[in-house]
CSV table of C-alpha atoms and ligand atoms in Angstrom, one decimal:
chain,number,residue,atom,x,y,z
A,1,MET,CA,9.0,7.3,-19.3
A,2,LEU,CA,9.0,10.7,-17.2
A,3,PRO,CA,5.4,11.3,-15.8
A,4,MET,CA,3.3,13.0,-18.3
A,5,SER,CA,2.8,15.9,-16.0
A,6,LEU,CA,6.6,16.6,-16.6
A,7,ILE,CA,6.2,16.4,-20.3
A,8,VAL,CA,3.0,18.4,-20.9
A,9,SER,CA,1.2,21.0,-19.1
A,10,VAL,CA,-1.6,23.3,-20.0
A,11,ASP,CA,-1.8,26.9,-19.2
A,12,ARG,CA,-5.1,28.7,-19.6
A,13,THR,CA,-3.5,32.0,-20.0
A,14,ASP,CA,-1.5,30.7,-22.9
A,15,PRO,CA,-2.7,32.2,-26.4
A,16,ARG,CA,-2.4,28.7,-27.9
A,17,THR,CA,-5.3,26.4,-27.7
A,18,LEU,CA,-5.1,23.5,-25.1
A,19,PRO,CA,-5.0,20.8,-27.9
A,20,VAL,CA,-1.9,22.7,-29.4
A,21,GLN,CA,-0.3,23.1,-26.0
A,22,ILE,CA,-0.6,19.2,-25.5
A,23,ALA,CA,0.6,18.4,-28.9
A,24,ASP,CA,3.6,20.8,-28.6
A,25,GLY,CA,4.5,19.3,-25.4
A,26,ILE,CA,4.4,15.6,-26.6
A,27,ARG,CA,6.0,16.5,-30.0
A,28,ALA,CA,8.9,18.3,-28.2
A,29,ALA,CA,9.3,15.3,-25.8
A,30,ILE,CA,9.5,12.8,-28.7
A,31,ASP,CA,11.9,15.0,-30.7
A,32,SER,CA,14.4,15.3,-27.8
A,33,ALA,CA,14.2,11.5,-27.0
A,34,ARG,CA,12.4,12.2,-23.6
A,35,ILE,CA,9.6,9.9,-24.9
A,36,GLU,CA,11.2,6.8,-26.7
A,37,PRO,CA,9.8,5.0,-29.7
A,38,ASN,CA,7.3,2.4,-29.0
A,39,THR,CA,6.3,4.0,-25.8
A,40,ARG,CA,2.6,3.7,-25.2
A,41,LEU,CA,1.0,6.9,-24.3
A,42,PRO,CA,-1.6,7.3,-21.6
A,43,SER,CA,-5.3,6.8,-22.8
A,44,SER,CA,-7.0,10.1,-23.8
A,45,ARG,CA,-9.0,9.4,-20.9
A,46,ALA,CA,-6.3,8.9,-18.4
A,47,LEU,CA,-4.4,12.1,-19.7
A,48,SER,CA,-7.4,14.2,-19.6
A,49,VAL,CA,-8.0,13.4,-16.0
A,50,GLU,CA,-4.3,14.2,-15.2
A,51,LEU,CA,-4.3,17.4,-17.0
A,52,GLU,CA,-8.0,18.3,-15.8
A,53,VAL,CA,-9.1,19.0,-19.4
A,54,ALA,CA,-12.0,17.5,-21.4
A,55,ARG,CA,-11.1,14.1,-22.9
A,56,GLY,CA,-11.8,15.6,-26.5
A,57,VAL,CA,-8.9,18.2,-26.0
A,58,VAL,CA,-6.5,15.2,-25.6
A,59,GLU,CA,-8.1,13.4,-28.4
A,60,SER,CA,-7.7,16.1,-30.7
A,61,ALA,CA,-3.9,16.6,-29.6
A,62,TYR,CA,-3.4,12.7,-30.4
A,63,ASP,CA,-5.2,13.1,-33.6
A,64,GLN,CA,-3.0,15.9,-34.7
A,65,LEU,CA,0.2,14.1,-33.8
A,66,THR,CA,-1.0,11.0,-35.5
A,67,ALA,CA,-1.8,13.0,-38.7
A,68,GLU,CA,1.8,14.2,-38.5
A,69,GLY,CA,3.2,11.0,-38.1
A,70,TRP,CA,4.5,11.2,-34.6
A,71,LEU,CA,2.0,8.8,-33.0
A,72,GLN,CA,0.3,5.4,-34.2
A,73,PRO,CA,-2.8,4.3,-32.8
A,74,ARG,CA,-3.2,0.4,-32.6
A,75,ALA,CA,-6.5,-1.0,-32.4
A,76,GLY,CA,-7.4,-2.3,-28.8
A,77,SER,CA,-4.0,-1.6,-27.3
A,78,GLY,CA,-3.5,2.3,-27.3
A,79,THR,CA,-1.7,5.0,-28.8
A,80,PHE,CA,2.2,4.5,-29.3
A,81,VAL,CA,5.0,6.7,-30.3
A,82,ARG,CA,6.3,6.0,-34.0
A,83,ARG,CA,9.8,5.4,-34.8
A,84,LEU,CA,10.6,8.3,-36.9
A,85,SER,CA,11.8,5.9,-39.7
A,86,GLY,CA,8.2,4.9,-39.5
A,87,VAL,CA,8.9,1.4,-38.3
A,88,THR,CA,7.1,0.1,-35.4
A,89,THR,CA,6.8,-3.4,-33.6
A,90,PRO,CA,4.1,-3.9,-31.1
A,91,THR,CA,5.3,-3.4,-27.6
A,92,ARG,CA,4.1,-3.5,-24.1
A,93,PRO,CA,4.7,-0.6,-21.7
A,94,SER,CA,8.5,-0.5,-20.5
A,95,THR,CA,9.1,-2.4,-17.3
A,96,THR,CA,12.1,-0.5,-16.1
A,97,SER,CA,10.4,1.5,-13.4
A,98,ARG,CA,9.0,-1.5,-11.7
A,99,THR,CA,10.6,-3.9,-9.1
A,100,ALA,CA,11.7,-6.8,-11.0
A,101,GLY,CA,9.4,-9.9,-10.5
A,102,THR,CA,6.7,-8.2,-8.5
A,103,THR,CA,4.2,-7.5,-11.3
A,104,GLU,CA,5.1,-9.1,-14.2
A,105,THR,CA,5.4,-12.8,-14.6
A,106,LEU,CA,6.0,-14.1,-18.2
A,107,GLY,CA,5.0,-10.9,-19.7
A,108,ARG,CA,1.8,-10.3,-17.6
A,109,LEU,CA,1.1,-7.1,-15.8
A,110,ARG,CA,-0.1,-7.5,-12.2
A,111,LEU,CA,-2.2,-4.8,-10.6
A,112,ALA,CA,-0.9,-6.0,-7.2
A,113,THR,CA,-2.1,-4.5,-3.9
A,114,GLY,CA,0.9,-5.0,-1.5
A,115,THR,CA,3.8,-3.5,-3.5
A,116,PRO,CA,4.5,0.3,-3.2
A,117,TRP,CA,6.1,2.7,-5.5
A,118,VAL,CA,9.6,3.5,-4.1
A,119,PRO,CA,11.7,6.5,-5.4
A,120,PRO,CA,15.0,5.7,-7.2
A,121,SER,CA,17.8,5.1,-4.9
A,122,SER,CA,18.7,8.5,-3.4
A,123,ALA,CA,21.9,9.9,-1.9
A,124,ALA,CA,20.5,9.7,1.5
A,125,TRP,CA,20.0,5.7,1.0
A,126,LYS,CA,23.6,5.6,0.0
A,127,ARG,CA,24.8,7.7,2.9
A,128,ALA,CA,22.8,5.4,5.2
A,129,TRP,CA,24.9,2.3,4.3
A,130,ARG,CA,28.1,4.2,4.3
A,131,ASP,CA,27.2,5.2,8.0
A,132,VAL,CA,26.7,1.5,8.6
A,133,SER,CA,30.0,0.3,7.1
A,134,ALA,CA,31.8,3.2,9.1
A,135,VAL,CA,31.2,1.7,12.4
A,136,PRO,CA,32.7,-1.6,13.6
A,137,GLN,CA,31.1,-4.9,13.0
A,138,PRO,CA,28.7,-5.6,15.6
A,139,GLN,CA,30.0,-8.4,17.7
A,140,GLU,CA,27.4,-8.5,20.5
A,141,TYR,CA,24.1,-9.9,20.1
A,142,PRO,CA,21.5,-6.9,19.9
A,143,ASP,CA,18.8,-6.1,22.4
A,144,PRO,CA,15.7,-8.3,21.4
A,145,ARG,CA,13.4,-5.2,21.8
A,146,GLY,CA,15.8,-3.2,19.2
A,147,ASP,CA,18.3,-0.5,19.3
A,148,HIS,CA,17.4,2.2,22.0
A,149,ARG,CA,18.2,5.1,19.6
A,150,LEU,CA,16.3,3.7,16.7
A,151,ARG,CA,13.3,3.0,19.2
A,152,ALA,CA,13.5,6.6,20.4
A,153,ALA,CA,13.6,7.9,16.8
A,154,LEU,CA,10.4,5.9,16.0
A,155,ALA,CA,8.6,7.1,18.9
A,156,ASP,CA,9.4,10.7,17.8
A,157,LEU,CA,8.1,9.6,14.2
A,158,LEU,CA,4.8,8.0,15.6
A,159,GLY,CA,4.2,11.2,17.6
A,160,ARG,CA,4.6,13.5,14.9
A,161,ALA,CA,3.2,11.5,12.0
A,162,ARG,CA,0.4,9.5,13.7
A,163,GLY,CA,-0.2,11.4,16.9
A,164,LEU,CA,0.6,8.6,18.7
A,165,HIS,CA,2.3,9.5,22.1
A,166,THR,CA,4.6,6.7,23.0
A,167,SER,CA,8.4,6.2,24.3
A,168,ALA,CA,11.3,3.9,23.3
A,169,GLU,CA,10.3,1.6,26.2
A,170,SER,CA,6.9,0.7,24.6
A,171,ILE,CA,8.5,-0.2,21.4
A,172,VAL,CA,10.0,-3.1,19.8
A,173,VAL,CA,11.8,-3.2,16.3
A,174,THR,CA,10.6,-5.9,14.2
A,175,THR,CA,11.1,-7.0,10.7
A,176,GLY,CA,7.7,-6.0,9.4
A,177,SER,CA,4.1,-5.9,10.5
A,178,MET,CA,3.4,-9.7,10.1
A,179,HIS,CA,6.4,-10.4,12.3
A,180,GLY,CA,5.2,-7.9,14.9
A,181,MET,CA,1.8,-9.8,14.5
A,182,SER,CA,3.7,-13.2,15.1
A,183,LEU,CA,5.4,-11.9,18.1
A,184,ALA,CA,2.3,-10.5,19.7
A,185,LEU,CA,0.4,-14.0,18.9
A,186,ALA,CA,3.4,-15.9,20.5
A,187,ALA,CA,3.5,-13.5,23.6
A,188,LEU,CA,-0.2,-13.4,24.0
A,189,SER,CA,-0.6,-17.3,23.8
A,190,THR,CA,1.9,-17.8,26.7
A,191,GLU,CA,-0.4,-16.1,29.1
A,192,ASP,CA,-2.9,-18.9,29.1
A,193,GLY,CA,-1.6,-22.3,27.9
A,194,THR,CA,-4.8,-24.2,28.7
A,195,SER,CA,-7.1,-23.4,26.0
A,196,ARG,CA,-6.6,-22.7,22.2
A,197,PRO,CA,-6.8,-18.8,22.0
A,198,VAL,CA,-9.0,-17.3,19.4
A,199,LEU,CA,-8.1,-14.3,17.2
A,200,ALA,CA,-11.2,-12.4,16.0
A,201,HIS,CA,-10.3,-11.2,12.5
A,202,GLU,CA,-11.9,-9.0,9.8
A,203,ASN,CA,-13.8,-10.7,6.9
A,204,PRO,CA,-12.8,-9.9,4.2
A,205,GLY,CA,-9.5,-9.2,5.6
A,206,TYR,CA,-5.6,-9.5,5.4
A,207,ARG,CA,-5.3,-13.4,5.1
A,208,VAL,CA,-1.6,-13.5,5.9
A,209,ALA,CA,-2.4,-12.5,9.4
A,210,THR,CA,-4.9,-15.4,9.8
A,211,THR,CA,-2.4,-17.9,8.6
A,212,ALA,CA,0.1,-16.5,10.9
A,213,ALA,CA,-2.4,-17.0,13.9
A,214,ARG,CA,-2.9,-20.6,12.7
A,215,ARG,CA,0.8,-21.2,12.7
A,216,TRP,CA,1.0,-20.1,16.3
A,217,GLY,CA,-1.7,-22.4,17.3
A,218,TRP,CA,-4.6,-20.0,17.3
A,219,SER,CA,-8.1,-20.4,15.9
A,220,VAL,CA,-9.6,-17.6,13.9
A,221,PHE,CA,-13.1,-16.4,14.3
A,222,ASP,CA,-14.4,-14.2,11.4
A,223,VAL,CA,-16.1,-10.8,12.2
A,224,PRO,CA,-17.9,-9.3,9.3
A,225,VAL,CA,-16.8,-5.9,7.7
A,226,ASP,CA,-18.9,-3.3,6.4
A,227,LEU,CA,-18.2,0.1,4.7
A,228,ASP,CA,-17.0,1.4,7.9
A,229,GLY,CA,-14.6,-1.5,8.8
A,230,ILE,CA,-15.0,-4.2,11.3
A,231,VAL,CA,-18.7,-4.6,12.5
A,232,THR,CA,-17.9,-4.2,16.3
A,233,GLU,CA,-21.7,-4.8,17.1
A,234,ARG,CA,-20.8,-8.5,15.9
A,235,LEU,CA,-18.1,-8.8,18.6
A,236,ASP,CA,-20.4,-10.0,21.2
A,237,MET,CA,-20.7,-13.5,19.2
A,238,THR,CA,-16.8,-14.1,19.6
A,239,PRO,CA,-15.8,-17.0,21.8
A,240,ARG,CA,-15.0,-16.6,25.5
A,241,THR,CA,-11.4,-17.7,24.5
A,242,THR,CA,-10.7,-14.7,22.3
A,243,ARG,CA,-7.5,-13.2,23.3
A,244,ALA,CA,-7.1,-10.6,20.4
A,245,VAL,CA,-8.9,-8.7,17.7
A,246,TYR,CA,-6.9,-7.9,14.6
A,247,VAL,CA,-8.1,-4.8,12.7
A,248,THR,CA,-6.9,-2.6,9.9
A,249,PRO,CA,-8.8,0.8,11.0
A,250,SER,CA,-6.9,3.3,9.1
A,251,HIS,CA,-7.8,1.6,5.9
A,252,GLN,CA,-9.5,-1.7,6.1
A,253,TYR,CA,-7.6,-4.2,4.0
A,254,PRO,CA,-9.0,-5.0,1.4
A,255,THR,CA,-12.3,-2.9,1.3
A,256,GLY,CA,-11.0,0.4,2.3
A,257,GLY,CA,-13.1,1.5,5.2
A,258,LEU,CA,-12.2,3.9,7.9
A,259,LEU,CA,-13.2,2.6,11.2
A,260,THR,CA,-15.6,5.2,12.6
A,261,VAL,CA,-14.8,6.8,16.1
A,262,GLY,CA,-17.8,5.0,17.8
A,263,ARG,CA,-16.6,1.7,16.6
A,264,ARG,CA,-13.0,2.4,17.9
A,265,ARG,CA,-14.6,3.1,21.2
A,266,ALA,CA,-16.7,0.0,21.1
A,267,LEU,CA,-13.6,-2.1,20.1
A,268,ALA,CA,-11.6,-0.6,23.2
A,269,SER,CA,-14.4,-1.2,25.6
A,270,TYR,CA,-14.9,-4.8,24.2
A,271,ALA,CA,-11.1,-5.5,24.7
A,272,ARG,CA,-11.4,-4.2,28.3
A,273,SER,CA,-14.3,-6.2,29.1
A,274,ARG,CA,-13.0,-9.4,27.6
A,275,ASP,CA,-9.4,-9.0,28.7
A,276,ALA,CA,-8.3,-9.3,25.1
A,277,MET,CA,-5.8,-7.2,23.0
A,278,ILE,CA,-6.6,-5.2,19.8
A,279,ILE,CA,-3.9,-5.7,17.3
A,280,GLU,CA,-4.0,-2.6,15.1
A,281,ASP,CA,-2.2,-3.1,11.9
A,282,ASP,CA,-1.6,0.5,10.5
A,283,TYR,CA,0.1,-0.8,7.4
A,284,ASP,CA,-0.3,2.1,5.0
A,285,SER,CA,-1.6,5.0,7.2
A,286,GLU,CA,1.1,7.4,5.7
A,287,PHE,CA,-0.9,7.6,2.6
A,288,ARG,CA,-4.2,9.5,2.7
A,289,TYR,CA,-5.2,12.1,0.2
A,290,ASP,CA,-8.7,13.0,1.3
A,291,VAL,CA,-8.9,13.5,5.0
A,292,ALA,CA,-6.4,13.4,7.9
A,293,PRO,CA,-6.1,9.9,9.3
A,294,LEU,CA,-7.9,9.3,12.5
A,295,PRO,CA,-6.0,8.8,15.6
A,296,THR,CA,-4.6,5.5,16.4
A,297,ILE,CA,-6.3,2.9,18.5
A,298,ALA,CA,-3.3,2.7,20.4
A,299,GLU,CA,-3.5,6.3,21.4
A,300,LEU,CA,-7.1,5.8,22.6
A,301,ALA,CA,-6.5,2.4,24.5
A,302,PRO,CA,-2.6,2.2,24.9
A,303,ASP,CA,-3.1,-0.6,27.7
A,304,ARG,CA,-5.1,-2.9,25.3
A,305,THR,CA,-3.4,-2.2,21.8
A,306,VAL,CA,-0.4,-3.9,20.0
A,307,TYR,CA,0.3,-1.3,17.2
A,308,LEU,CA,1.9,-2.4,14.1
A,309,GLY,CA,3.9,-0.4,11.6
A,310,THR,CA,6.3,-1.3,8.8
A,311,VAL,CA,8.6,0.1,6.2
A,312,ALA,CA,7.3,-2.3,3.5
A,313,LYS,CA,4.8,0.3,2.1
A,314,THR,CA,7.2,3.1,2.1
A,315,LEU,CA,11.0,2.1,1.6
A,316,GLY,CA,10.1,-1.1,0.1
A,317,GLY,CA,9.2,-4.7,1.1
A,318,GLY,CA,12.8,-6.2,0.9
A,319,ILE,CA,14.1,-4.1,3.6
A,320,ARG,CA,12.5,-6.0,6.5
A,321,LEU,CA,12.0,-3.6,9.2
A,322,GLY,CA,9.0,-2.5,11.2
A,323,TRP,CA,8.0,-1.8,14.7
A,324,LEU,CA,5.3,-2.5,17.3
A,325,VAL,CA,4.0,-0.4,20.1
A,326,ALA,CA,2.7,-2.5,23.1
A,327,PRO,CA,2.0,-2.1,27.0
A,328,PRO,CA,5.0,-2.8,29.2
A,329,ASP,CA,4.2,-6.3,30.1
A,330,VAL,CA,3.6,-7.3,26.5
A,331,VAL,CA,6.9,-5.7,25.4
A,332,GLU,CA,8.5,-7.7,28.1
A,333,LEU,CA,6.9,-11.0,27.1
A,334,ILE,CA,8.0,-10.3,23.5
A,335,ALA,CA,11.5,-9.8,24.5
A,336,HIS,CA,11.5,-13.1,26.2
A,337,VAL,CA,9.9,-14.8,23.2
A,338,ARG,CA,12.6,-13.3,21.0
A,339,THR,CA,15.6,-14.4,22.9
A,340,ASP,CA,14.0,-17.8,23.3
A,341,LEU,CA,13.8,-18.0,19.4
A,342,GLY,CA,17.1,-16.6,18.7
A,343,ASP,CA,15.1,-14.0,16.9
A,344,TYR,CA,17.2,-10.8,17.2
A,345,PRO,CA,16.9,-7.6,15.0
A,346,SER,CA,19.8,-7.1,12.7
A,347,THR,CA,21.9,-4.2,14.0
A,348,PRO,CA,23.3,-3.0,10.6
A,349,VAL,CA,19.6,-2.9,9.2
A,350,GLN,CA,18.6,-0.9,12.4
A,351,HIS,CA,21.4,1.6,11.9
A,352,ALA,CA,20.7,2.2,8.3
A,353,MET,CA,17.1,2.9,9.4
A,354,LEU,CA,18.4,5.2,12.1
A,355,SER,CA,20.2,7.2,9.5
A,356,LEU,CA,17.4,7.4,7.1
A,357,LEU,CA,15.1,8.8,9.5
A,358,ARG,CA,17.6,11.2,10.9
A,359,ASP,CA,18.4,12.2,7.2
A,360,GLY,CA,14.9,13.2,6.6
A,361,GLU,CA,14.7,10.5,4.0
A,362,TRP,CA,11.6,8.8,5.4
A,363,ASP,CA,9.7,12.1,5.2
A,364,ARG,CA,10.9,12.7,1.8
A,365,THR,CA,9.9,9.3,0.4
A,366,VAL,CA,6.5,9.5,1.9
A,367,ARG,CA,6.0,13.0,0.4
A,368,ALA,CA,7.1,11.8,-3.0
A,369,ALA,CA,5.0,8.6,-2.9
A,370,ARG,CA,1.9,10.6,-1.8
A,371,ARG,CA,2.2,12.8,-4.8
A,372,VAL,CA,2.5,9.8,-7.0
A,373,TYR,CA,-0.5,7.9,-5.5
A,374,ARG,CA,-2.9,10.8,-5.2
A,375,GLN,CA,-2.7,11.2,-8.9
A,376,ARG,CA,-3.0,7.4,-9.5
A,377,ASP,CA,-5.7,7.3,-7.2
A,378,LYS,CA,-7.7,9.9,-9.1
A,379,LEU,CA,-7.1,8.1,-12.4
A,380,VAL,CA,-8.3,4.7,-11.0
A,381,ALA,CA,-11.4,6.3,-9.5
A,382,ALA,CA,-12.3,8.1,-12.8
A,383,ALA,CA,-11.7,5.0,-15.0
A,384,LEU,CA,-13.7,2.6,-12.6
A,385,ALA,CA,-16.5,4.9,-11.0
A,386,PRO,CA,-18.9,4.2,-13.8
A,387,PHE,CA,-19.1,0.5,-13.2
A,388,GLY,CA,-19.9,0.3,-9.5
A,389,GLU,CA,-19.2,1.6,-6.0
A,390,LEU,CA,-15.6,2.4,-5.1
A,391,ARG,CA,-14.1,2.0,-1.7
A,392,GLY,CA,-10.8,3.1,-0.4
A,393,VAL,CA,-10.6,5.9,-2.7
A,394,GLY,CA,-8.3,8.7,-1.2
A,395,ALA,CA,-5.9,6.4,0.7
A,396,GLY,CA,-3.2,3.8,0.3
A,397,MET,CA,-2.3,2.3,-3.0
A,398,HIS,CA,-5.2,0.2,-4.0
A,399,THR,CA,-8.9,0.8,-4.7
A,400,THR,CA,-11.7,-1.6,-4.3
A,401,LEU,CA,-14.7,-1.7,-6.8
A,402,LEU,CA,-17.7,-3.3,-5.5
A,403,LEU,CA,-19.3,-5.6,-8.0
A,404,ASP,CA,-21.6,-8.6,-8.0
A,405,ALA,CA,-19.4,-11.8,-7.3
A,406,THR,CA,-19.9,-13.5,-10.6
A,407,VAL,CA,-19.3,-10.2,-12.6
A,408,ALA,CA,-16.1,-9.6,-10.6
A,409,VAL,CA,-14.9,-13.1,-11.5
A,410,ALA,CA,-15.9,-12.7,-15.1
A,411,VAL,CA,-14.1,-9.4,-15.4
A,412,ALA,CA,-10.9,-10.8,-13.7
A,413,GLU,CA,-10.9,-13.6,-16.1
A,414,ARG,CA,-11.5,-11.3,-19.2
A,415,ALA,CA,-8.5,-9.0,-18.0
A,416,ALA,CA,-6.3,-12.0,-17.3
A,417,ALA,CA,-7.0,-13.3,-20.9
A,418,ALA,CA,-5.7,-9.9,-21.9
A,419,GLY,CA,-2.5,-10.3,-19.7
A,420,VAL,CA,-3.6,-7.9,-16.8
A,421,ASP,CA,-4.0,-9.8,-13.5
A,422,VAL,CA,-6.3,-8.3,-10.8
A,423,ASP,CA,-7.6,-9.9,-7.4
A,424,THR,CA,-11.2,-10.5,-6.5
A,425,LEU,CA,-12.2,-9.8,-3.1
A,426,ALA,CA,-12.9,-13.4,-2.6
A,427,LYS,CA,-9.0,-14.1,-2.3
A,428,SER,CA,-9.3,-12.2,1.1
A,429,THR,CA,-12.6,-13.5,2.2
A,430,ARG,CA,-13.1,-16.7,4.4
A,431,ALA,CA,-16.7,-16.7,5.5
A,432,PRO,CA,-19.4,-15.7,2.9
A,433,SER,CA,-19.6,-11.8,2.7
A,434,PRO,CA,-21.8,-9.4,0.8
A,435,MET,CA,-18.6,-7.3,0.1
A,436,THR,CA,-17.5,-8.9,-3.3
A,437,GLY,CA,-15.6,-7.2,-6.1
A,438,LEU,CA,-12.2,-6.4,-7.4
A,439,ILE,CA,-9.0,-5.1,-5.7
A,440,VAL,CA,-6.9,-2.8,-8.0
A,441,GLY,CA,-3.4,-2.2,-6.7
A,442,TYR,CA,-1.6,0.7,-8.5
A,443,GLY,CA,1.7,1.0,-6.4
A,444,SER,CA,4.1,-1.1,-8.2
A,445,VAL,CA,3.2,-0.5,-11.8
A,446,SER,CA,4.6,2.5,-13.8
A,447,ASP,CA,2.0,5.2,-14.9
A,448,ASP,CA,1.9,3.7,-18.6
A,449,GLU,CA,1.3,0.2,-17.2
A,450,LEU,CA,-1.4,1.5,-14.8
A,451,ALA,CA,-3.2,3.4,-18.0
A,452,TYR,CA,-2.9,0.1,-19.9
A,453,GLY,CA,-4.1,-2.0,-17.1
A,454,LEU,CA,-7.1,0.3,-16.7
A,455,ASP,CA,-7.9,0.3,-20.4
A,456,VAL,CA,-8.0,-3.4,-20.2
A,457,LEU,CA,-10.1,-3.5,-17.1
A,458,VAL,CA,-12.7,-0.9,-18.5
A,459,ASP,CA,-12.9,-2.9,-21.7
A,460,ALA,CA,-13.6,-6.1,-19.6
A,461,LEU,CA,-16.2,-4.3,-17.3
A,462,THR,CA,-17.8,-2.9,-20.5
A,463,SER,CA,-18.2,-6.2,-22.0
A,464,VAL,CA,-19.2,-8.1,-18.9
A,465,SER,CA,-21.7,-5.5,-17.5
B,1,PLP,C1,-2.9,-5.3,5.5
B,1,PLP,C2,-1.3,-5.5,5.4
B,1,PLP,N1,-0.6,-5.6,6.5
B,1,PLP,C3,0.7,-5.7,6.6
B,1,PLP,C4,1.2,-6.1,5.2
B,1,PLP,C5,2.8,-6.5,5.2
B,1,PLP,O1,3.5,-5.8,5.9
B,1,PLP,P1,4.9,-6.5,6.1
B,1,PLP,O2,5.7,-6.8,5.0
B,1,PLP,O3,5.6,-5.4,6.9
B,1,PLP,O4,4.7,-7.7,7.0
B,1,PLP,C6,0.6,-5.9,4.1
B,1,PLP,C7,1.2,-6.0,2.8
B,1,PLP,O5,0.8,-6.1,1.8
B,1,PLP,C8,-0.8,-5.7,4.1
B,1,PLP,O6,-1.6,-5.5,3.3
């Protein structure tokens, strides 16, 4: 279904009342088949937030259309468009706008955190692959650091989008953030083969990063996170063998904090005093809707930071392309590791990415996704705010609702019983933490599915709290 904002709009200078304008818009859309029979409409709460009108205005429009036979409310599951013959069958929201397999398993709806909204395949996307096929098949093994032209284009992107001043020489093309993480860990562990290196890691935090560390023979030391991100005051407790600290300073995963300037400086001086590296995972910094993102730690401490970026949150997780920015000695170590492992970046994928960057497709995608997320972020915040403190609002594609741990589990279980899966913070937590609650992802679902998922969550929260 088209976004409701393209179907109905309200104009306060229009002589028709607001409920009449909304009813007229929906009626016309059903009549012209722009909304299909059995489609579930957004809840009156969700649509009222989207249109910035009182909820009663939308309820009155829905009541009118129900009375006229266009809509049919179904107890507990929402308001649906009737077949004009009057025959309806119960339905869940359409799944066409979603990446198959990412959010729905056996009819379940998953409010997953990591999967982004991606626009439909564009002309630029097709052009990029035509560009790739127009050049001869690449016979040579590629540069293990990545194609120089792509690295230069990425340096340009990082400069204008993140204020990170770097050059092609400091960049390595990877297959994503976690690949960059693995390369950094492999390179840094070769520096000192005598003791097991330690990675200091956020708790709660991104567990894939800790798993990767253990795979590379590192131990993991949990550093607590509070509302402002990693508690740098607690870094003093890290073992002497700590070689790196992994952080998500732009939008702490999963608790949403923005690492304060004071803590960024403390982290940089910790890294210098301990001869350790900071691994800065900037996984979704393209998406901020409240304030401009803070400058990267890599800009603040370029000699001490391995900065990780990825296309997984913009162009999609299946492309497998990312980048890291590191000091020259680390770049050189990583190039050796890759050659030793036979781990070269794919030439065609790199060429396609270069074409997408040159074509402006990256910027267009980021702008389009920002518009979608900004609205969803507001919807999620409006629906969940009455139940607890929200974190990470105004950024990314997930919001965290802080709740007592037992309440969070009970709500997740109730939502699961109604077919909606949502993670608790416990899934991202290794050591006990006072940060407990739910993580609500809104990237990979359609607008209808999100409204449905929120209704289920609100019901579960209401009955549990
Ligand atoms: C904090 C964080 N870092 C990294 C990633 C994954 O990035 P990539 O697929 O590029 O490894 C995710 C994905 O959800 C994430 O949440």
